[in-house]
Short mmCIF file of C-alpha atoms in Angstrom, two decimals:
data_model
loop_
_atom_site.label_atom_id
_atom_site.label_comp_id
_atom_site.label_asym_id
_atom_site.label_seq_id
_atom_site.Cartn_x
_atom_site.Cartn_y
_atom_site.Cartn_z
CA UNK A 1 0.00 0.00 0.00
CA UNK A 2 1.50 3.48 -0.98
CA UNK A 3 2.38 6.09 1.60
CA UNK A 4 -0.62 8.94 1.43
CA UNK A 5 0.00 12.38 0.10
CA UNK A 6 -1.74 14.94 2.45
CA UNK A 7 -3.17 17.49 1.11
CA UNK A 8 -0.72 20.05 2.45
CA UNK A 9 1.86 18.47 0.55
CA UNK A 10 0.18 18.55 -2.35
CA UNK A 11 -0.52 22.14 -1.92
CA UNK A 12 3.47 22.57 -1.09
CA UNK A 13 4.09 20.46 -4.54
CA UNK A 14 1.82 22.51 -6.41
CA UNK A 15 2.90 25.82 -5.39
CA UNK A 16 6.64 24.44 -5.97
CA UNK A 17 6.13 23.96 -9.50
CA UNK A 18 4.06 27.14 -9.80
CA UNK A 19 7.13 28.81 -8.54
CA UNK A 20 9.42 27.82 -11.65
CA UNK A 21 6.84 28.30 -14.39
CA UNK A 22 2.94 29.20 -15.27
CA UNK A 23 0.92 25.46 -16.03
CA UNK A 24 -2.24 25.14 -17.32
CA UNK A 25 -4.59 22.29 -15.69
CA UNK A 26 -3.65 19.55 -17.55
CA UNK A 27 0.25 20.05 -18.15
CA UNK A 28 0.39 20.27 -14.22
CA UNK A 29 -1.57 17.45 -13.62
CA UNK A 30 0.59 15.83 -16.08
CA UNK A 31 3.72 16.95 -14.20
CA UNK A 32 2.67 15.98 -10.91
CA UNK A 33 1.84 12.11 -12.14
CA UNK A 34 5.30 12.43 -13.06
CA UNK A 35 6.05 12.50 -9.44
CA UNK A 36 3.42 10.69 -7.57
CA UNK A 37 0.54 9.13 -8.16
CA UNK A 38 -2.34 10.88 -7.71
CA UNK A 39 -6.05 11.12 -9.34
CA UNK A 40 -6.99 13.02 -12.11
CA UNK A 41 -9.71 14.70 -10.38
CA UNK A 42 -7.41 15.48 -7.63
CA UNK A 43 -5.98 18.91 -8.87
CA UNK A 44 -9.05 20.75 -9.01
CA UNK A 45 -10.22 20.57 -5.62
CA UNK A 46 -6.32 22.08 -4.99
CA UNK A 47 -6.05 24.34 -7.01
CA UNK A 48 -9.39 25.80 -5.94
CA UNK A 49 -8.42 26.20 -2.39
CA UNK A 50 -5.10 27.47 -3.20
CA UNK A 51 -6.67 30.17 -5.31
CA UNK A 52 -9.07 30.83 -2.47
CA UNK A 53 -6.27 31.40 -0.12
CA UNK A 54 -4.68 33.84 -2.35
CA UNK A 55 -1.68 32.08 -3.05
CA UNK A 56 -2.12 31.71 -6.90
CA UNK A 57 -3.88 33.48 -9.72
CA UNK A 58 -5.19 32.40 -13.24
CA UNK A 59 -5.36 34.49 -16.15
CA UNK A 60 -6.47 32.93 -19.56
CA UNK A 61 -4.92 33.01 -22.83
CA UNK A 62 -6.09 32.01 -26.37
CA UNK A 63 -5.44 29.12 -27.72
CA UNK A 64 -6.69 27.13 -31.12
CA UNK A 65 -9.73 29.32 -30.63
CA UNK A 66 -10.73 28.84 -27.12
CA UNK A 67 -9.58 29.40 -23.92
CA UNK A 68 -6.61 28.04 -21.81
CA UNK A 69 -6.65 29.20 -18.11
CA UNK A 70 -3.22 29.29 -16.47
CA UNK A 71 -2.49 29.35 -12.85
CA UNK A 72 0.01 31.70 -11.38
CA UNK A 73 2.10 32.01 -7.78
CA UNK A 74 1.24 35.37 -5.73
CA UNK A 75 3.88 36.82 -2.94
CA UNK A 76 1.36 35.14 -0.37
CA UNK A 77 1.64 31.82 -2.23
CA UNK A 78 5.70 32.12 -2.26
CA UNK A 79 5.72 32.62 1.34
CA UNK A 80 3.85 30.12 2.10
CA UNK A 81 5.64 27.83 -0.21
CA UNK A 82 8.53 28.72 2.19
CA UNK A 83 6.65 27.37 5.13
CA UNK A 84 5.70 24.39 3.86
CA UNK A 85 9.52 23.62 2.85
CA UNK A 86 10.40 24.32 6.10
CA UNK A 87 7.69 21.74 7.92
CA UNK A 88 8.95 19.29 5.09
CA UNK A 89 12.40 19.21 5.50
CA UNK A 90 11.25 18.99 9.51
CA UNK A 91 9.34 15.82 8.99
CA UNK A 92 11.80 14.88 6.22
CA UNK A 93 14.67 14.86 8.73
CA UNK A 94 12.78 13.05 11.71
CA UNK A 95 11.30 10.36 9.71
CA UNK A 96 14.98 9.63 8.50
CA UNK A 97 16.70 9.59 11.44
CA UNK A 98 14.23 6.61 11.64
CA UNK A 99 13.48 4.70 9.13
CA UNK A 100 17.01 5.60 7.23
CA UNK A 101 16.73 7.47 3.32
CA UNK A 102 18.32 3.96 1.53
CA UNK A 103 16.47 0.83 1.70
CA UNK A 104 18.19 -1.75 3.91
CA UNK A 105 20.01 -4.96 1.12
CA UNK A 106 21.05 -7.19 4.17
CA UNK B 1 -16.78 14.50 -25.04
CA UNK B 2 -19.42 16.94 -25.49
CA UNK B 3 -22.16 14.32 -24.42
CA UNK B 4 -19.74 13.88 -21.41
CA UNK B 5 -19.87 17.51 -20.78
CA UNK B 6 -23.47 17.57 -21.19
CA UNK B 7 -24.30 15.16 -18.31
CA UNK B 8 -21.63 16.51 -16.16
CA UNK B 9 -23.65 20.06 -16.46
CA UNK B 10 -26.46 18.27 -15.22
CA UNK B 11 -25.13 16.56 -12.75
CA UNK B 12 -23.41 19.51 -10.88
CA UNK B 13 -26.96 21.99 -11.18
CA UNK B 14 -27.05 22.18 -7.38
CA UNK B 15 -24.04 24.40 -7.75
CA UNK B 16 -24.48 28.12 -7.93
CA UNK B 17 -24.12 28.93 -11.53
CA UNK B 18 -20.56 30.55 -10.86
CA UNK B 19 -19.09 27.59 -9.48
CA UNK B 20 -20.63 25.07 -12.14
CA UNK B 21 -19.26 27.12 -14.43
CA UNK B 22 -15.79 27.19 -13.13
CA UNK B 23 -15.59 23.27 -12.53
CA UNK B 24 -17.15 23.00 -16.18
CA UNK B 25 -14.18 25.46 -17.44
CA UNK B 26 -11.71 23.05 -15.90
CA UNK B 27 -12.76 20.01 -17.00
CA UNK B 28 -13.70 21.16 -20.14
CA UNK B 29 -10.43 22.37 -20.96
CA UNK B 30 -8.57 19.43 -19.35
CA UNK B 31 -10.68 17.18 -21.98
CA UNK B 32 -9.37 19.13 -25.38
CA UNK B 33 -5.76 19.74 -23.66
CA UNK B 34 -5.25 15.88 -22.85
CA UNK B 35 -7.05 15.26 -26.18
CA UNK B 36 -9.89 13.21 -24.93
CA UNK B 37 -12.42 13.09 -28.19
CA UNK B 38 -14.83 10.00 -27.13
CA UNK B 39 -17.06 9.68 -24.24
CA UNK B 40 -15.17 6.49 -23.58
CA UNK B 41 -11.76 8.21 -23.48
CA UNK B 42 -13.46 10.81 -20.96
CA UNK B 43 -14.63 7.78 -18.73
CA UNK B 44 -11.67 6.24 -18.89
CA UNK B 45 -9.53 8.97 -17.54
CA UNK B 46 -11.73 11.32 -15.08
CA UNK B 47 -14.88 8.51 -14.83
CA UNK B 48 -18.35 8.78 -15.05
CA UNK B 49 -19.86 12.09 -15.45
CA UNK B 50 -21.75 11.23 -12.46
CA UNK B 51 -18.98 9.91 -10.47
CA UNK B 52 -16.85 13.17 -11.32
CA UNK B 53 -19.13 15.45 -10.25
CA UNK B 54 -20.42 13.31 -7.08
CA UNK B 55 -16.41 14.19 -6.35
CA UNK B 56 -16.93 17.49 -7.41
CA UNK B 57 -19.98 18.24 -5.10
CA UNK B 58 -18.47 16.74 -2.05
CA UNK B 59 -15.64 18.94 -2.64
CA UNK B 60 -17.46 22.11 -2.39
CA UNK B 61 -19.77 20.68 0.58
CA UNK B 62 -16.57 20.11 2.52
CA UNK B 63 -15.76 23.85 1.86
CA UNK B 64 -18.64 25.48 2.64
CA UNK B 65 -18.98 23.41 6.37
CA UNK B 66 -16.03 25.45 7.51
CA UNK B 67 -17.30 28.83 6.30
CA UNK B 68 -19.65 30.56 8.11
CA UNK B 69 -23.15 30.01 7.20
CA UNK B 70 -25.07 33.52 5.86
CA UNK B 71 -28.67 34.02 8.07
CA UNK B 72 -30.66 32.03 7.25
CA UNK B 73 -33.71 30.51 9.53
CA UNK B 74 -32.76 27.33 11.26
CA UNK B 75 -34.92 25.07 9.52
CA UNK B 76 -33.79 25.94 6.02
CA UNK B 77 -30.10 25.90 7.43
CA UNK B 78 -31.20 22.44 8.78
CA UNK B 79 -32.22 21.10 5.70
CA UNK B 80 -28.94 22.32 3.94
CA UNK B 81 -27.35 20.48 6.28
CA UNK B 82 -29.40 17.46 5.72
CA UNK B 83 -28.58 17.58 2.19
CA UNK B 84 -24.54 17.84 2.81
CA UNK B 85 -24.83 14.41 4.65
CA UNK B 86 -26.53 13.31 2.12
CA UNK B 87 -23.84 14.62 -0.83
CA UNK B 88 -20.93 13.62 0.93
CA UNK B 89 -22.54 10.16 1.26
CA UNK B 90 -22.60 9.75 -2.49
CA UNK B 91 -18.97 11.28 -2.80
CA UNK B 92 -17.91 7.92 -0.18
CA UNK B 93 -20.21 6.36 -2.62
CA UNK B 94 -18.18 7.24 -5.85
CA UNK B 95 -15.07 7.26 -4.48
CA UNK B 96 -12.91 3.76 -5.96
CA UNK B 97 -11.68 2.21 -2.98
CA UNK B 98 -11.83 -1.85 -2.25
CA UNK B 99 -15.23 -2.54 -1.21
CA UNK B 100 -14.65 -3.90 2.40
CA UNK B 101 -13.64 -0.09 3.17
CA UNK B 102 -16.39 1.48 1.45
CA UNK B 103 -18.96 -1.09 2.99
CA UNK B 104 -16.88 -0.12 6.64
CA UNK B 105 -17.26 3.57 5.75
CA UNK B 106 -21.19 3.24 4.77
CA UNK B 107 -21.80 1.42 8.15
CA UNK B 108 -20.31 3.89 10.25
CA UNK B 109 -21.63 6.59 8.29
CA UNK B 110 -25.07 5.13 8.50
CA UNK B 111 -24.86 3.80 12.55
CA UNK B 112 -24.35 7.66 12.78
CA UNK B 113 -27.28 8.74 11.05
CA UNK B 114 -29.40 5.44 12.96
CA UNK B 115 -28.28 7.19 16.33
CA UNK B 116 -29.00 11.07 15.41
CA UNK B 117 -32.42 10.19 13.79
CA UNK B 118 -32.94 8.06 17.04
CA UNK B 119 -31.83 10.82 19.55
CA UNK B 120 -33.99 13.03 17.65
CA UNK B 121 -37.07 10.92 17.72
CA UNK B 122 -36.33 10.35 21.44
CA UNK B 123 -36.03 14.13 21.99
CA UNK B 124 -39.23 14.53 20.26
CA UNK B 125 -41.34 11.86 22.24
CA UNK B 126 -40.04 12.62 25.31
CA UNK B 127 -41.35 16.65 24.89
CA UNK B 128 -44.93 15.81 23.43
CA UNK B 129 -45.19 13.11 26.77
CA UNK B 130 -44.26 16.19 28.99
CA UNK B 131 -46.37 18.22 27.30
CA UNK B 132 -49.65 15.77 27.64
CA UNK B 133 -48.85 14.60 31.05
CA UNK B 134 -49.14 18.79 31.54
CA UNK B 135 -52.44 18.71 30.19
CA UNK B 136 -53.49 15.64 31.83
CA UNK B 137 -52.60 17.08 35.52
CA UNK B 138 -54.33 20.30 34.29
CA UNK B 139 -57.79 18.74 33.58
CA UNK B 140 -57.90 16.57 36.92
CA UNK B 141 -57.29 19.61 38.28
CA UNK B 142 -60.24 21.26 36.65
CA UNK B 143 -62.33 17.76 37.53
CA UNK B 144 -61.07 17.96 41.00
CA UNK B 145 -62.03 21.81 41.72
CA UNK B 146 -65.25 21.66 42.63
CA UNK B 147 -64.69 18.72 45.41
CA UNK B 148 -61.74 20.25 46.98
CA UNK B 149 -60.30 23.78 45.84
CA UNK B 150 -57.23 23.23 47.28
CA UNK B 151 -55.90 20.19 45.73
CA UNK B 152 -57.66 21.27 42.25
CA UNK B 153 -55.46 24.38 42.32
CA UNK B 154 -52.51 22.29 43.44
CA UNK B 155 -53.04 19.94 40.13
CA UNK B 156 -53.87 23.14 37.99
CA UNK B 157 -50.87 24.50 39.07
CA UNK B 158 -48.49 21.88 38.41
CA UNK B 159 -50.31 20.82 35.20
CA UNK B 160 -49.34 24.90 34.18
CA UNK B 161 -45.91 24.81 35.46
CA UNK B 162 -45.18 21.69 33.46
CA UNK B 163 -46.40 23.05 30.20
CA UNK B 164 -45.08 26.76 31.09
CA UNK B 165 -41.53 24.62 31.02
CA UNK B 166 -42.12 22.51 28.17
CA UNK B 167 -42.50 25.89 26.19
CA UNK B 168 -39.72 27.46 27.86
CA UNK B 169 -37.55 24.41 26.69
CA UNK B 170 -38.62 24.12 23.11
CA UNK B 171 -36.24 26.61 21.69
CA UNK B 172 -33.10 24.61 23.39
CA UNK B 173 -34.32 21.63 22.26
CA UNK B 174 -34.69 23.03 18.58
CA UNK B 175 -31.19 24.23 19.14
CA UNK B 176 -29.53 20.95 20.58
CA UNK B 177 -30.93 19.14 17.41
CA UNK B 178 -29.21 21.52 14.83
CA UNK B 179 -26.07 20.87 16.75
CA UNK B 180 -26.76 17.29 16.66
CA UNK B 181 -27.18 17.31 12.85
CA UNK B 182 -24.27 19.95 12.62
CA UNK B 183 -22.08 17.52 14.28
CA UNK B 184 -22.88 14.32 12.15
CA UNK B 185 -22.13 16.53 9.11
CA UNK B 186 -19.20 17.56 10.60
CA UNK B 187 -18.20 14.00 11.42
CA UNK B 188 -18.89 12.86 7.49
CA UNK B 189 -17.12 15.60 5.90
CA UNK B 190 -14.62 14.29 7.94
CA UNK B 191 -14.80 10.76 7.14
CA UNK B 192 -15.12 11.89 3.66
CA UNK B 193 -11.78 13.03 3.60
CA UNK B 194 -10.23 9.93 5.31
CA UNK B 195 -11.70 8.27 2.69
CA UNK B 196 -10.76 10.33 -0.57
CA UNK B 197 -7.49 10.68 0.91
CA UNK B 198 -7.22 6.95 0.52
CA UNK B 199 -8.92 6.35 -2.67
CA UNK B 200 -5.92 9.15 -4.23
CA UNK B 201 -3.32 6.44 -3.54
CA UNK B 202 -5.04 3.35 -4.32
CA UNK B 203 -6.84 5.14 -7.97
CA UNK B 204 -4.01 3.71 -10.34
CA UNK B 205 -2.57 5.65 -12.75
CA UNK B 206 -3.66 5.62 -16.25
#
């Protein structure tokens, strides 16, 4: 069984790769599968309440005649990208003082 | 895809027509970008319409529980609430996990509703026995007036008293049972989540 993905790391991996470039919906949802495995009707529901908390913004731009909405990082969402890096590399730490960072070939 | 679109339109109408519209945009957009032409292709990678915006639903349920509700008169904010059980039900419903968890999550969700409906009823019984043991004591009172005066007004008073407190307690008990349903909602948002949470790890990917 696969370890879960809370939903404030998904917000911190989200706002991450906002912080490089702009994505529209379905290149990031492409780019997090990359990652992790997650559901395709999983990136709405985020990206709604990260635009709701005012750490990203869309604007839309034309495209083969309709239109593509693209989601962009705000100050707010930078700093709280920061946070979340921090409480990562926390957790990140403590769990591998534990359970080690290379499986164990005894 | 545009018979997809279609059903998922009418699927999501409880929505305020701002928000259907957003989630429409989305998905809309995710379908040509991903270059999903057939219904099957559509099914394949977001599911059903129905299932989608069962997700969809829950999603903004979950939201609005934690914001604060505008005025509205208890009974219609009672019957909201009612109706986000009954949403975030179908979201556990249409969420893909293995079937001994979902049948788990059902029972608990549904022993929940069993005891609030049964608390309720209890509540409910228990006032309208006050309130005709009140009367009861009342009219032997009135019966027993005119043989002694005394204990007539001693069961005319009490028969009062109790039905001056019954409607003194009425508006608690109105209050106790919004909390009550507030609660369970609370409690399956919650287990909502728990379960979604799981289903993101265990939905494969295409």
């Amino acid at each position: 069984m696969a370890i879960q993905v809370s939903s404030e790391l998904l917000d911190g991996s989200v706002l991450a790769l906002l912080a490089t470039q702009d994505y529209y919906g379905y290149a990031l949802t492409q780019r997090v599968q990359q990652s992790i495995s997650v559901s395709e009707s999983t990136m709405y529901p985020v990206l709604r309440r990260l635009k709701k908390n005012g750490w990203l913004t869309t604007y839309d731009e034309p495209y083969q005649g309709r239109n593509r909405r693209y989601y962009q990082i705000t100050e707010d969402g930078r700093k709280q990208l920061a946070i979340i890096q921090l409480e990562w590399q926390t957790f990140k730490t403590g769990i591998d003082s534990m359970l080690g960072d290379e499986p164990n070939h005894d | 895809m545009t018979n997809y679109l279609t059903e998922l339109q009418d699927s999501l109408s409880q929505l305020s027509e701002t928000d259907r519209n957003e989630a429409m945009d989305f998905y809309s957009e995710y379908l040509q970008d991903g270059k999903f032409d057939t219904y099957a292709q559509a099914v394949s990678k977001l599911g059903t319409p129905k299932q989608l915006a069962r997700k969809v639903l829950a999603d903004y349920s979950i939201r609005t529980i934690d914001e604060p509700t505008h005025k509205v008169d208890r009974q219609q904010e009672s019957r909201h609430q009612v109706r986000t059980i009954w949403l975030i039900t179908l979201g556990i419903l249409s969420t893909p996990v293995s079937v001994p968890l979902a049948i788990v999550g059902l029972a608990i969700l549904f022993a929940g509703l069993l005891a609030l409906t049964a608390i309720i009823l209890a509540i409910i019984v228990t006032l309208v026995a006050v309130f005709i043991s009140g009367l009861f004591v009342f009219g032997i009172g009135v019966g027993v007036l005119s043989m002694s005066t005394s204990t007539g007004m001693l069961y005319i008073g009490c028969g009062l008293a109790v039905i001056g407190g019954f409607i003194m307690i009425v508006p608690a008990v109105l209050w106790l049972v919004n909390k009550l349903i507030h609660a369970t909602m609370k409690f399956s948002g919650w287990l909502y989540g728990k379960f979604s949470r799981h289903s993101q790890t265990t939905e494969g990917r295409a």
